[in-house]
XYZ file of C-alpha atoms in Angstrom:
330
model
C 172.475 167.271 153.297
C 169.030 166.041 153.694
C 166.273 164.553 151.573
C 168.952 163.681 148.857
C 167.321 160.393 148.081
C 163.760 162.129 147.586
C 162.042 159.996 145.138
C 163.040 156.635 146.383
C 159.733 155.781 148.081
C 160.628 155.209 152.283
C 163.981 155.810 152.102
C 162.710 159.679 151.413
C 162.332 159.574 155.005
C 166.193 158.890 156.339
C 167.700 162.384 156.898
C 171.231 161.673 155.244
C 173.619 163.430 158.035
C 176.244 160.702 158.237
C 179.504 160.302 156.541
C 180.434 160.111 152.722
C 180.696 156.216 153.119
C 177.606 155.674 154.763
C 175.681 158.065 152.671
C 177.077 156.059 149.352
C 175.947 152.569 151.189
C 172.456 154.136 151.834
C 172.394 155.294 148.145
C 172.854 151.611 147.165
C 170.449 150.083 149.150
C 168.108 152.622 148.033
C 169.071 151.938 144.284
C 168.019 148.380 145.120
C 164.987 148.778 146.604
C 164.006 150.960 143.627
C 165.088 148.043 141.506
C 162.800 145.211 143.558
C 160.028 147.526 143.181
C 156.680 145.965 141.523
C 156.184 146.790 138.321
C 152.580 147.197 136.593
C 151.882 143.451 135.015
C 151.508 144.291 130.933
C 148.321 144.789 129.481
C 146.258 141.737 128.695
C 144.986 140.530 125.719
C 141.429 140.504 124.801
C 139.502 137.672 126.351
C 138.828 135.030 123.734
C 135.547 134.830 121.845
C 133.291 132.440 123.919
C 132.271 130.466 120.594
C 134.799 131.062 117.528
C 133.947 131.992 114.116
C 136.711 130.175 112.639
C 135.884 127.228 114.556
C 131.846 127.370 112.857
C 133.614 127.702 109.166
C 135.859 124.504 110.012
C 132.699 122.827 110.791
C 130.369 124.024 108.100
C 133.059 122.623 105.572
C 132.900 119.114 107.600
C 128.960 119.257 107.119
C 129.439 120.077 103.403
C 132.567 117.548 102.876
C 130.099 114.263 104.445
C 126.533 116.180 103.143
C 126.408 118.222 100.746
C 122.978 117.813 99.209
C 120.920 116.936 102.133
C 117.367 116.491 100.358
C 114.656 114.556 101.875
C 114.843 110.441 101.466
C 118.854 111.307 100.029
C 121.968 109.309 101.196
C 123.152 113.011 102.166
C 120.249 113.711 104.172
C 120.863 110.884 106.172
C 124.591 111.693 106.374
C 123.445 115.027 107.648
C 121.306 113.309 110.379
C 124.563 111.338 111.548
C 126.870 114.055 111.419
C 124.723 116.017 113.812
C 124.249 113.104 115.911
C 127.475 112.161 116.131
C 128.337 115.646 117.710
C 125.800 115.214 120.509
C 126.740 111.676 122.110
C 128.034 112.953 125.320
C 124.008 114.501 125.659
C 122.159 111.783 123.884
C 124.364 109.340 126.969
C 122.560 111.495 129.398
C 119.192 111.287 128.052
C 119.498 115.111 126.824
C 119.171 114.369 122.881
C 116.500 113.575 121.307
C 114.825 112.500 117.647
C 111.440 113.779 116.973
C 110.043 111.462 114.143
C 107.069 112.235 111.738
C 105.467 112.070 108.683
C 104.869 114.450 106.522
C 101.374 114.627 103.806
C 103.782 116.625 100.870
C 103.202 117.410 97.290
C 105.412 114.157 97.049
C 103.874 111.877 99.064
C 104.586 111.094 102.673
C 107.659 112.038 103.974
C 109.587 110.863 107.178
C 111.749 113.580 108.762
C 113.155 113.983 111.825
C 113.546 117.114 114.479
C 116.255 116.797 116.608
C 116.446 118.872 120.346
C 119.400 118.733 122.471
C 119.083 119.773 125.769
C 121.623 121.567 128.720
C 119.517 121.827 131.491
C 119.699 125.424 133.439
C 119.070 126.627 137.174
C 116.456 128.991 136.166
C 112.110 127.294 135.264
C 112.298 128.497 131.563
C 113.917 127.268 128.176
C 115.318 129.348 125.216
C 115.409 127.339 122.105
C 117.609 128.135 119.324
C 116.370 126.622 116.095
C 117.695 125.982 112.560
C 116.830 123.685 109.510
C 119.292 121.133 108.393
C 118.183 119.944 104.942
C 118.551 121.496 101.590
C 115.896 122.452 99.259
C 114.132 119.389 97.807
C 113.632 121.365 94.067
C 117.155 121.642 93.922
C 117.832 118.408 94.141
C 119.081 117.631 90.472
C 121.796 120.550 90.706
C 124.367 121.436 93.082
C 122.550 122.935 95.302
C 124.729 122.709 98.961
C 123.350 125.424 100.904
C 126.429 126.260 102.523
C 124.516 129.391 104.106
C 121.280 128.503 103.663
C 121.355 125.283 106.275
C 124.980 124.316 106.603
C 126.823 127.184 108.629
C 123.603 127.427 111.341
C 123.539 123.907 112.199
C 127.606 124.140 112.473
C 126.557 127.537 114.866
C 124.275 125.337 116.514
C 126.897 122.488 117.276
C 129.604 125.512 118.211
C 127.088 126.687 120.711
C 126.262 123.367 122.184
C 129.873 122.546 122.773
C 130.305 125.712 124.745
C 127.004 124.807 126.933
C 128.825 121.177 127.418
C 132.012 122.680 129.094
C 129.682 125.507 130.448
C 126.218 124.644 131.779
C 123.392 127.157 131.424
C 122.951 129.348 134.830
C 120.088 130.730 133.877
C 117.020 129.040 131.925
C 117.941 126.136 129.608
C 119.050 126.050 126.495
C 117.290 123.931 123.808
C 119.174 123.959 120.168
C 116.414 122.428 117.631
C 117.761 121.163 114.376
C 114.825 120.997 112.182
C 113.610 119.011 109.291
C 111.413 120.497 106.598
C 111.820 123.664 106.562
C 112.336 124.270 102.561
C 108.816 123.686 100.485
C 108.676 120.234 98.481
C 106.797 121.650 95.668
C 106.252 125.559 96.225
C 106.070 127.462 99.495
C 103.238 127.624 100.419
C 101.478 127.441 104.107
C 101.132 123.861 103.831
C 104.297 123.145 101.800
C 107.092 124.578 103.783
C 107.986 124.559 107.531
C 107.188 120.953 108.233
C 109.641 120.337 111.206
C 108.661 123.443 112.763
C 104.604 123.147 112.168
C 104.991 119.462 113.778
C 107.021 120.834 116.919
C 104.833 123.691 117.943
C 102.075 121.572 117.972
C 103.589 118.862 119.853
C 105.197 121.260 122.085
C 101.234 123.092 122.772
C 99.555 119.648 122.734
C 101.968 118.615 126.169
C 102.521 122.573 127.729
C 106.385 123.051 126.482
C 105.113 125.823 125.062
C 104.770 127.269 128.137
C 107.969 127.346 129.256
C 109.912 129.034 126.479
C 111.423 132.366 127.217
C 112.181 132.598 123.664
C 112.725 131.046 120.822
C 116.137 132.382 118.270
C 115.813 131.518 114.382
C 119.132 131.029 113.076
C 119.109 131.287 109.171
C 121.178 132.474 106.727
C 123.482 134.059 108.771
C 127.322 133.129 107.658
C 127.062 135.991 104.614
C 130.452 137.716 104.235
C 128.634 140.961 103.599
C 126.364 140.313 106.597
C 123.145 142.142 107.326
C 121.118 140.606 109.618
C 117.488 141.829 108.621
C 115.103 144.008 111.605
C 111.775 141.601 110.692
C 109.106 142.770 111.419
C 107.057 139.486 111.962
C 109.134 139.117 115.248
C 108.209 139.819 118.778
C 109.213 143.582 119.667
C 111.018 142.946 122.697
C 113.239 140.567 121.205
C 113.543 142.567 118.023
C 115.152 145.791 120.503
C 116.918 143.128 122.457
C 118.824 142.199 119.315
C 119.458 145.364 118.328
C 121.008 146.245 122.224
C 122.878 142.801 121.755
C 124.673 144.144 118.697
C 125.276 147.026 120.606
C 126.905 145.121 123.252
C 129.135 143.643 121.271
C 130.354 146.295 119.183
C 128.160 144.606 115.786
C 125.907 147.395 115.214
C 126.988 148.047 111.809
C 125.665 144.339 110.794
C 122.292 144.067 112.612
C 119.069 146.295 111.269
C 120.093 148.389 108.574
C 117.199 146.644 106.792
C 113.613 145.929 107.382
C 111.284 143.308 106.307
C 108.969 140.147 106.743
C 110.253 136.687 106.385
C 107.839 133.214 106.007
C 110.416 131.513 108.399
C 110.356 128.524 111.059
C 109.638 131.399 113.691
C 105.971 131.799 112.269
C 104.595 128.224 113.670
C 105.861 129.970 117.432
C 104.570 133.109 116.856
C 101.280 132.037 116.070
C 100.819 129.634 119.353
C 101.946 132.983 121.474
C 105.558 132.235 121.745
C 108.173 135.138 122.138
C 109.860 134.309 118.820
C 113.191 136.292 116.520
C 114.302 135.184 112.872
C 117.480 136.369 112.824
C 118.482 136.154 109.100
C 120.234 137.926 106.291
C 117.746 137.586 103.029
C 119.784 139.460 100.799
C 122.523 137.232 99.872
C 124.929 137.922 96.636
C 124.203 140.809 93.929
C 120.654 140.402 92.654
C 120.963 139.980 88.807
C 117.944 139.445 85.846
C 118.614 135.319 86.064
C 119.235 135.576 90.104
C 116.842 137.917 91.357
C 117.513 136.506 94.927
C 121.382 136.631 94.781
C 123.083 133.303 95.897
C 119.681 132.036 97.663
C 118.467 128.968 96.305
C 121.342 128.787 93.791
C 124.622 126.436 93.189
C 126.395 129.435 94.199
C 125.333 128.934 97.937
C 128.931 127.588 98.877
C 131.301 127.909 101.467
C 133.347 130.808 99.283
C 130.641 132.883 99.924
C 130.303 132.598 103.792
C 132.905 134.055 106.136
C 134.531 133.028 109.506
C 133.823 136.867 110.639
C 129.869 136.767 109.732
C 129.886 133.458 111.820
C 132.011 135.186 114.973
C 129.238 138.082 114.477
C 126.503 135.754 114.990
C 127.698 133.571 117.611
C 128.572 136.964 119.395
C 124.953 137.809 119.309
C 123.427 134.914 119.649
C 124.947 134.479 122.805
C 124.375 138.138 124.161
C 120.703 137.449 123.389
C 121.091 134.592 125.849
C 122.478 136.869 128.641
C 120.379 139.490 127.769
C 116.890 137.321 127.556
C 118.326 135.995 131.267
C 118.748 139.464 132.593
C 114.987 140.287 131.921
């Protein structure tokens, strides 16, 4: 008989013409080579998330725990300011963190606040700076006001993202994360009473040619809604407007990015207007609108951390970080 083991990968090519005996010990040795054969490794399990959603939520609840009202001249205000320090010594040790001081002429009186930049130096002659405020609204300071989405959740994002830039420096241009000061209005918004931090940065920043160097500059506000839907604004720079929208392509988050339009008086406007490639990437409608709420949550004591979500922060660290690939890329 011939070709009996057929199958049985080389041993298809012995021509079995021997004797019962031998033909059984061939079989066997056969039946073990079958046995040693590799077999495919199993199927692996979805890479990690670079930054983690969860991890954000965990930290936004830290933030709120040590500052939860985090008003101008407050004890929580300064609380915030250490917290956020605190999570940067390992940059401020290498010269890479720093405090921008200033005053600020408000309806109140003058005002010191502080912008703070941490920096992870790239490979490529350009910066992208991703910016959020830190404090809460100062005419909410005699309720609860925490601003657990409005403030709390992007500077965790921010610290999330800076941790992954510590274990994994830029490659391309560098990475600036600006925690800002001022951004709410002290009396009413107004163009002189609201984006102080921002106002004093972009001119600092054209006064000594940073400017120059930014890439682009990534608002993160308001962006830890469960039912998230970050807005298409219209005040930002086109090309980063379509590269957000490709971002949330990328990363499968389509549904949550641009199903609605608008213009927002945000801390990107100070940029834009000095000629800097600028986004806000923010969700402005936050919590059912009601008669006695007409802007949901916003600017309420119901801006806590039961209405934020550790999958609306994996979303946005998702695309915040695709933007960065994607802004590298061009």
């Amino acid at each position: 008989m011939t070709n009996l083991l057929q199958g049985f990968g080389p041993c298809t090519k012995v021509r079995v013409i021997l004797s019962a005996t031998q033909n059984l010990r061939i079989l066997f040795l056969c039946l073990l080579e079958f046995l040693f054969l590799p077999f495919p490794a199993p199927a692996q399990k979805p890479a990690a998330a670079a930054v983690s959603g969860q991890a954000i939520y965990n930290l936004t609840q830290q933030f709120l725990s040590v500052a939860p009202r985090r008003f101008n001249g407050s004890p929580g205000h300064l609380a915030a300011e250490n917290f956020i320090k605190d999570h940067f010594k390992p940059e401020a040790a290498h010269g890479n963190f720093e405090t921008d001081q200033f005053t600020a002429n408000t309806p109140a009186g003058p005002q010191t606040m502080r912008n703070f930049i941490v920096r992870y130096p790239g490979k490529k002659d350009g910066v992208i700076v991703l910016v959020t405020h830190y404090e809460t609204n100062y005419p909410l300071r005699n309720i609860a006001f925490v601003g657990a989405n409005d403030g709390a959740c992007t500077s965790a994002l921010l610290i999330a993202i800076g941790q992954y830039f510590r274990a994994h420096p830029p490659q391309g241009y560098s990475i600036w994360l600006v925690f800002d000061d001022g951004e709410e209005a002290v009396n009413q918004w107004s163009d002189s009473d609201s984006l102080y931090g921002t106002r004093h940065l972009a001119g600092k920043w054209y006064a000594d040619g940073t400017l120059k160097r930014i890439k682009a500059l990534l608002i993160a506000d308001m962006i830890g809604d469960k039912d998230l839907d970050i807005l298409d604004e219209q005040e930002s720079t086109p090309w980063l407007r379509t590269l957000l929208r490709q971002a949330a392509a990328n990363t499968h988050h389509s549904a949550n990015v641009g199903q609605t339009q608008g213009a927002e008086d945000d801390d990107h406007l100070p940029f834009l207007k000095r000629g800097v490639p600028s986004i806000d990437i923010i969700d402005v409608d936050y919590g059912p609108r009601t008669a006695s709420a007409p802007d949901g949550y916003h600017h309420t004591a119901q801006d806590t951390i039961d209405k934020i979500s550790a999958k609306s922060l994996q979303v946005s660290a998702d695309l915040f970080l695709e933007m960065i690939r994607l802004i590298n890329q061009r």
